GROMACS .gro file of C-alpha atoms in nm:
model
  234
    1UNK     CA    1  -3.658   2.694  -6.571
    2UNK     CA    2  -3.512   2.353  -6.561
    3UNK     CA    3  -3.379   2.330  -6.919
    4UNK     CA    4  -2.996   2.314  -6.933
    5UNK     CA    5  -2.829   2.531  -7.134
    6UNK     CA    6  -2.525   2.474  -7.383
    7UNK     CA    7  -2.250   2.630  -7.262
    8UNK     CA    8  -2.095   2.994  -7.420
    9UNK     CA    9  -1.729   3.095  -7.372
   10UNK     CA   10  -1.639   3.171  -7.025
   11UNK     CA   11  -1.487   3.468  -7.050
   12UNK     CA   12  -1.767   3.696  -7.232
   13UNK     CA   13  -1.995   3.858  -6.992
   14UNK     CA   14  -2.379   3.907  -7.030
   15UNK     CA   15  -2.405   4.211  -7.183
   16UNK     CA   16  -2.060   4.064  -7.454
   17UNK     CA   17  -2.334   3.788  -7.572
   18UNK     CA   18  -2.514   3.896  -7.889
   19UNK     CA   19  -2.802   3.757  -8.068
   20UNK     CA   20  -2.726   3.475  -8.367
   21UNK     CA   21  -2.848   3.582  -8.713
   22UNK     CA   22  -3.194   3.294  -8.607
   23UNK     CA   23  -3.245   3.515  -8.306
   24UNK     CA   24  -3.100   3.260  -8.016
   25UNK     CA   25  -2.923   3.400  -7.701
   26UNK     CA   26  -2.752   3.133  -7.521
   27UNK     CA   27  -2.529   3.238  -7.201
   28UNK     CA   28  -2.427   3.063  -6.895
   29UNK     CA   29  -2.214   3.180  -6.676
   30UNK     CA   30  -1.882   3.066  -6.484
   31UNK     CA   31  -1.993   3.064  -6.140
   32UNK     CA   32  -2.306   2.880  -6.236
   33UNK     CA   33  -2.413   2.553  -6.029
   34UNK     CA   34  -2.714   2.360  -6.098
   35UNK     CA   35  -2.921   2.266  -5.878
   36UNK     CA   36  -2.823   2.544  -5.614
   37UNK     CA   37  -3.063   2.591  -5.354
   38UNK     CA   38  -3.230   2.919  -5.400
   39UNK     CA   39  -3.113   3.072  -5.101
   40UNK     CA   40  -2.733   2.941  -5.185
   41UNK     CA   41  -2.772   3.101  -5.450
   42UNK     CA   42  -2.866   3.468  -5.326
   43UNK     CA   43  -2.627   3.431  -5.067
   44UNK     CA   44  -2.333   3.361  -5.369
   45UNK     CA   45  -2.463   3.663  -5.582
   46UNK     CA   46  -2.456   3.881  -5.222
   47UNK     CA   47  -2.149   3.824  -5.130
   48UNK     CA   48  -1.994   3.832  -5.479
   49UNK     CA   49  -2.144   4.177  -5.527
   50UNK     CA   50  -1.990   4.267  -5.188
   51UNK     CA   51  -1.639   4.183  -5.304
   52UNK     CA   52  -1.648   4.292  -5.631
   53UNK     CA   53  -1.807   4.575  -5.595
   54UNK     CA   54  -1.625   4.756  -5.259
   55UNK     CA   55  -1.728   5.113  -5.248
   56UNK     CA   56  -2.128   4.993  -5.301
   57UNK     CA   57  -2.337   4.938  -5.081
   58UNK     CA   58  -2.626   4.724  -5.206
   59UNK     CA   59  -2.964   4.537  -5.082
   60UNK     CA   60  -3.038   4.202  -5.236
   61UNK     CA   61  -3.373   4.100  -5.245
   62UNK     CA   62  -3.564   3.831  -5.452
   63UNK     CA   63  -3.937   3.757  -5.567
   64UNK     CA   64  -4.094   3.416  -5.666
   65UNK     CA   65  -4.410   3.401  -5.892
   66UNK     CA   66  -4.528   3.200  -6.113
   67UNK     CA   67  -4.349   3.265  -6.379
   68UNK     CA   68  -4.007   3.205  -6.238
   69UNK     CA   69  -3.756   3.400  -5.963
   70UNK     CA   70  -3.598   3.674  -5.960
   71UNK     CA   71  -3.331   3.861  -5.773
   72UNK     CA   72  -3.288   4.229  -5.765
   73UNK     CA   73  -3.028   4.465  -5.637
   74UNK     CA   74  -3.078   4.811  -5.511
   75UNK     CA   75  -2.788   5.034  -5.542
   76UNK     CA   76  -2.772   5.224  -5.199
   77UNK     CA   77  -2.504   5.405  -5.213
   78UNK     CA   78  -2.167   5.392  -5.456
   79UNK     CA   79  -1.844   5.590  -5.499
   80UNK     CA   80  -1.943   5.701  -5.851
   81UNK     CA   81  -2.145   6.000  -5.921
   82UNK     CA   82  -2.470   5.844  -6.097
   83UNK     CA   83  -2.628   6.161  -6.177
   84UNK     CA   84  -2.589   6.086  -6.571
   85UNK     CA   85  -2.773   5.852  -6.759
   86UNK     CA   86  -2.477   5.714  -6.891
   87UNK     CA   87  -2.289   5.676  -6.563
   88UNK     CA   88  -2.558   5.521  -6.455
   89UNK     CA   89  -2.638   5.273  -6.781
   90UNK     CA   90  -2.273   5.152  -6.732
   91UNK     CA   91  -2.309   5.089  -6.332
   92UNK     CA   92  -2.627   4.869  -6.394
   93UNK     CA   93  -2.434   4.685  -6.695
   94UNK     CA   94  -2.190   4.639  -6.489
   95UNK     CA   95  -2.340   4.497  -6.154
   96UNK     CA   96  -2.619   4.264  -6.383
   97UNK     CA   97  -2.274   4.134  -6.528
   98UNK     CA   98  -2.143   4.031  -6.255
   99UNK     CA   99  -2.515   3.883  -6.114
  100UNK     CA  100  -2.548   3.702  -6.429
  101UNK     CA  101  -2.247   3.475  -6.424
  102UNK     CA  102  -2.411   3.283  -6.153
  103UNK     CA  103  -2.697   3.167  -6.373
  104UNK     CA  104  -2.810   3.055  -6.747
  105UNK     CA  105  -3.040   3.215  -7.027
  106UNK     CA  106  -3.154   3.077  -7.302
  107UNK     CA  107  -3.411   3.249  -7.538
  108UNK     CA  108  -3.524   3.321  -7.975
  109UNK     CA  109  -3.666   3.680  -7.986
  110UNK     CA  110  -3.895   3.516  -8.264
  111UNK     CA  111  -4.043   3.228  -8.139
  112UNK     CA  112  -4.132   3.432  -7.768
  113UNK     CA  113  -3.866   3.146  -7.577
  114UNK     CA  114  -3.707   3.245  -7.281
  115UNK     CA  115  -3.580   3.000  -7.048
  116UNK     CA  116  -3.342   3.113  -6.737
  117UNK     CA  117  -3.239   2.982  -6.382
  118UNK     CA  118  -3.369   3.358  -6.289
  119UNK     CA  119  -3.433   3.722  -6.390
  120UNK     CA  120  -3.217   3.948  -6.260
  121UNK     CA  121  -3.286   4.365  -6.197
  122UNK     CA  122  -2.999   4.639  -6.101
  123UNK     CA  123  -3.170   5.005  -5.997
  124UNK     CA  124  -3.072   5.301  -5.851
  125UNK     CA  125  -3.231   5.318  -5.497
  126UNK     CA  126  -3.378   5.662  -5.340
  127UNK     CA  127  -3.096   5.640  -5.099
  128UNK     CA  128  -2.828   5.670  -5.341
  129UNK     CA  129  -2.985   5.994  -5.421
  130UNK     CA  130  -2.978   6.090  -5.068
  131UNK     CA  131  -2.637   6.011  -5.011
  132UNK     CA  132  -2.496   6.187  -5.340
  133UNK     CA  133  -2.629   6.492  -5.161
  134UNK     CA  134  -2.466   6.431  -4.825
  135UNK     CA  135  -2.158   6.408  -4.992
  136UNK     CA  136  -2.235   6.696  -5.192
  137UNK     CA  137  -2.377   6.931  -4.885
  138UNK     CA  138  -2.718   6.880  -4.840
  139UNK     CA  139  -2.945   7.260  -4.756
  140UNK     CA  140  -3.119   7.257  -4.423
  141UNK     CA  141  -2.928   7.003  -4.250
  142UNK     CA  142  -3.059   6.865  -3.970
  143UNK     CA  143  -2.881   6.628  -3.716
  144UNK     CA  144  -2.985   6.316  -3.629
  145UNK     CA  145  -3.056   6.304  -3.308
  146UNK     CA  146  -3.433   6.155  -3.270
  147UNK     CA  147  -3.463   5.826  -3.433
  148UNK     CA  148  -3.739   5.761  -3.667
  149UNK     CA  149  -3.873   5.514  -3.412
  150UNK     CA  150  -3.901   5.760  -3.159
  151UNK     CA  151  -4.019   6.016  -3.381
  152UNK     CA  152  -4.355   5.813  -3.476
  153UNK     CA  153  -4.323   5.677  -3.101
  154UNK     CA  154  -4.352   6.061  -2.931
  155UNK     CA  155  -4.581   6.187  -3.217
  156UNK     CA  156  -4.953   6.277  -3.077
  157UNK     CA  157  -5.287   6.354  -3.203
  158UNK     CA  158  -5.333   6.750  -3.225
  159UNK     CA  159  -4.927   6.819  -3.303
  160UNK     CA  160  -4.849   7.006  -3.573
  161UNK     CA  161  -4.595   7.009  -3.872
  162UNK     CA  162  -4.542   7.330  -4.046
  163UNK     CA  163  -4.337   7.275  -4.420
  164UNK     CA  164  -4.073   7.490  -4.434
  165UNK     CA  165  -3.876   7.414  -4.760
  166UNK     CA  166  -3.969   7.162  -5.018
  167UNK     CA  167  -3.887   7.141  -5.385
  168UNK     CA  168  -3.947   7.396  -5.594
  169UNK     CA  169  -4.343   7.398  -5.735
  170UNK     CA  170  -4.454   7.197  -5.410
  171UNK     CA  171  -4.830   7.304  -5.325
  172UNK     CA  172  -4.854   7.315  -4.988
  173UNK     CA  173  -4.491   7.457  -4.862
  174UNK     CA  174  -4.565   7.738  -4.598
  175UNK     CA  175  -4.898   7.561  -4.457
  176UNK     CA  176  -4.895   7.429  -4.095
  177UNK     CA  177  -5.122   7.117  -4.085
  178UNK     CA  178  -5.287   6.930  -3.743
  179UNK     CA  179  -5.188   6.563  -3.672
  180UNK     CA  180  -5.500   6.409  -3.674
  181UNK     CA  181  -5.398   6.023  -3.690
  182UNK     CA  182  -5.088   5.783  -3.667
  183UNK     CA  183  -4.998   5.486  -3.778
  184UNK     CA  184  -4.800   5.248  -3.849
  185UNK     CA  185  -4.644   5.371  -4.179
  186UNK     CA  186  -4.746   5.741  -4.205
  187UNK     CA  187  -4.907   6.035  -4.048
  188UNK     CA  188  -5.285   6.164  -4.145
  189UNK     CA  189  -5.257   6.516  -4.117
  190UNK     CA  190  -5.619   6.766  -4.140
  191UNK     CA  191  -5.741   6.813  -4.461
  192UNK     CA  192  -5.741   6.496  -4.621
  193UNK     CA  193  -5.360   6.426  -4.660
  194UNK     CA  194  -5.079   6.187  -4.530
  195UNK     CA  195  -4.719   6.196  -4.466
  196UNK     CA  196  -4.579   5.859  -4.534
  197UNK     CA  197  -4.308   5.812  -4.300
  198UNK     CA  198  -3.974   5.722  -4.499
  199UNK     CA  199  -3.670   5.464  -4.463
  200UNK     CA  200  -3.446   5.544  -4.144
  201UNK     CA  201  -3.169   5.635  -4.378
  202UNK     CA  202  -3.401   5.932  -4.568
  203UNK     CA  203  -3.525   6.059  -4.202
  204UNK     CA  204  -3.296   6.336  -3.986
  205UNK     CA  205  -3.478   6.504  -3.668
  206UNK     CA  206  -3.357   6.728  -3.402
  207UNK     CA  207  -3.671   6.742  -3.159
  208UNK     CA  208  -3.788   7.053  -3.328
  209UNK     CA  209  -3.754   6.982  -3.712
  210UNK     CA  210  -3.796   6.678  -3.906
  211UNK     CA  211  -3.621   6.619  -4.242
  212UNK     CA  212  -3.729   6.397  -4.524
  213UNK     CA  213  -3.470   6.311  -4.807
  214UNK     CA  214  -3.671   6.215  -5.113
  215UNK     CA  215  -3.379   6.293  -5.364
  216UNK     CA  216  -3.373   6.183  -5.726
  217UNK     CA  217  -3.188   6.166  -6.070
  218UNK     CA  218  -3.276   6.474  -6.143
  219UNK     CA  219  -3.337   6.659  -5.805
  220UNK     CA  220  -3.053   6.478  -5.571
  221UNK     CA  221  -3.088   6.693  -5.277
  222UNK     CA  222  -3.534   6.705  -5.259
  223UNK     CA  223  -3.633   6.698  -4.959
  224UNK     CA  224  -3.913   6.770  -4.729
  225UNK     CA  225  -3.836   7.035  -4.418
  226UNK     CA  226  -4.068   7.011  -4.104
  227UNK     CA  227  -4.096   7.227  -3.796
  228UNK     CA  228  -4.208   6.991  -3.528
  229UNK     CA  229  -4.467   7.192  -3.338
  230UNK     CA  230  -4.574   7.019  -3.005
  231UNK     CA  231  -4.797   7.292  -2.828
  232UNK     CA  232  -5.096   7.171  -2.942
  233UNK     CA  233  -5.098   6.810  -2.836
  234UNK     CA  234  -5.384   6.657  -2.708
   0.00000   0.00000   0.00000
């Protein structure tokens, strides 16, 4: 982590850098400053990602352990449709680029080296998903119009959620289950299950049904549908 690295022409990007025929990779980017306090650093990458990168939305997050750091970015939400495995392969190339030219690597696939200033991961985040199918029209809309704060806040012990649509194969659409616990991060329903409450942005509720976006590369629009039934309270 604290090697320096010999320099490689500025104006090839990560994924333009190809092994030598004795197995070394040696790449350091143009933005790269050494010695840059970690959180600089993120803050750099962050904001570079921001401008480079207008119609995305991303989170930035990072991870120390013992082996090293590493910083990964979450795409959110993005112009492009993502839904193909090659439209996605060339967004990730695209955004680790960009990450990458803030930082070094130097490594021989066959003596196991591999020495950077940190690792670096681009994904597709859940709430891309979610959003593709906004923009797409999403089935069973809901509005928004009870936060998921106030949702967990109002929900009491002997209320009842009845599943009304859920992806196709899902056991237990139709049932109506009891509320028998809740906490901080989900809902214990009767007979030994749980509803793990999801991110804000996945979570629409009108005071009488509850939506849960849990959309995917290959299912953009799944989603759970809730009636909120509030007779039973205790």
């Amino acid at each position: 982590m604290t090697d320096t690295p010999a320099p490689t022409a500025a104006s090839l990007l990560y994924s333009q850098v190809s092994h030598d025929e004795r197995g070394n990779f040696c790449y350091m980017g143009d933005l790269y400053r050494q010695g840059e306090p970690f959180p600089d650093l993120v803050d750099r990458i962050r904001a570079h990602l921001i401008a480079d990168f207008p119609d995305t939305a991303f989170a930035v997050t990072t991870e120390k352990f013992a082996g090293g750091r590493k910083i990964t970015a979450k795409i959110l939400d993005a112009f492009q449709d993502l839904s193909t495995r090659d439209a996605q392969d060339a967004m990730i190339t695209a955004v680790r680029d960009q990450m990458e030219r803030f930082g070094f690597t130097n490594s021989n696939i066959y003596q196991d080296f591999h020495s950077c200033s940190y690792f670096t991961e681009v994904r597709v985040g859940r709430a891309y998903w979610s959003a593709l199918a906004r923009r797409r029209g999403a089935d069973n809309h809901v509005e928004p119009l009870v936060s998921l704060a106030h949702f967990r806040k109002s929900l009491k012990v002997g209320q009842q959620l009845k599943l009304v649509a859920a992806p196709k194969g899902h056991r237990v659409r139709g049932t109506t289950r009891t509320i028998t616990a809740v906490r901080s991060k989900d809902i214990i329903l009767d007979g030994v299950s749980y509803l793990t409450l999801p991110r804000a942005a996945d979570f629409a509720c009108d005071g009488a049904r509850v939506r849960i976006a849990m959309g995917s590369e290959h299912e953009p629009d799944a989603h759970l549908l809730y009636e909120w039934l509030l007779s039973r309270a205790a």
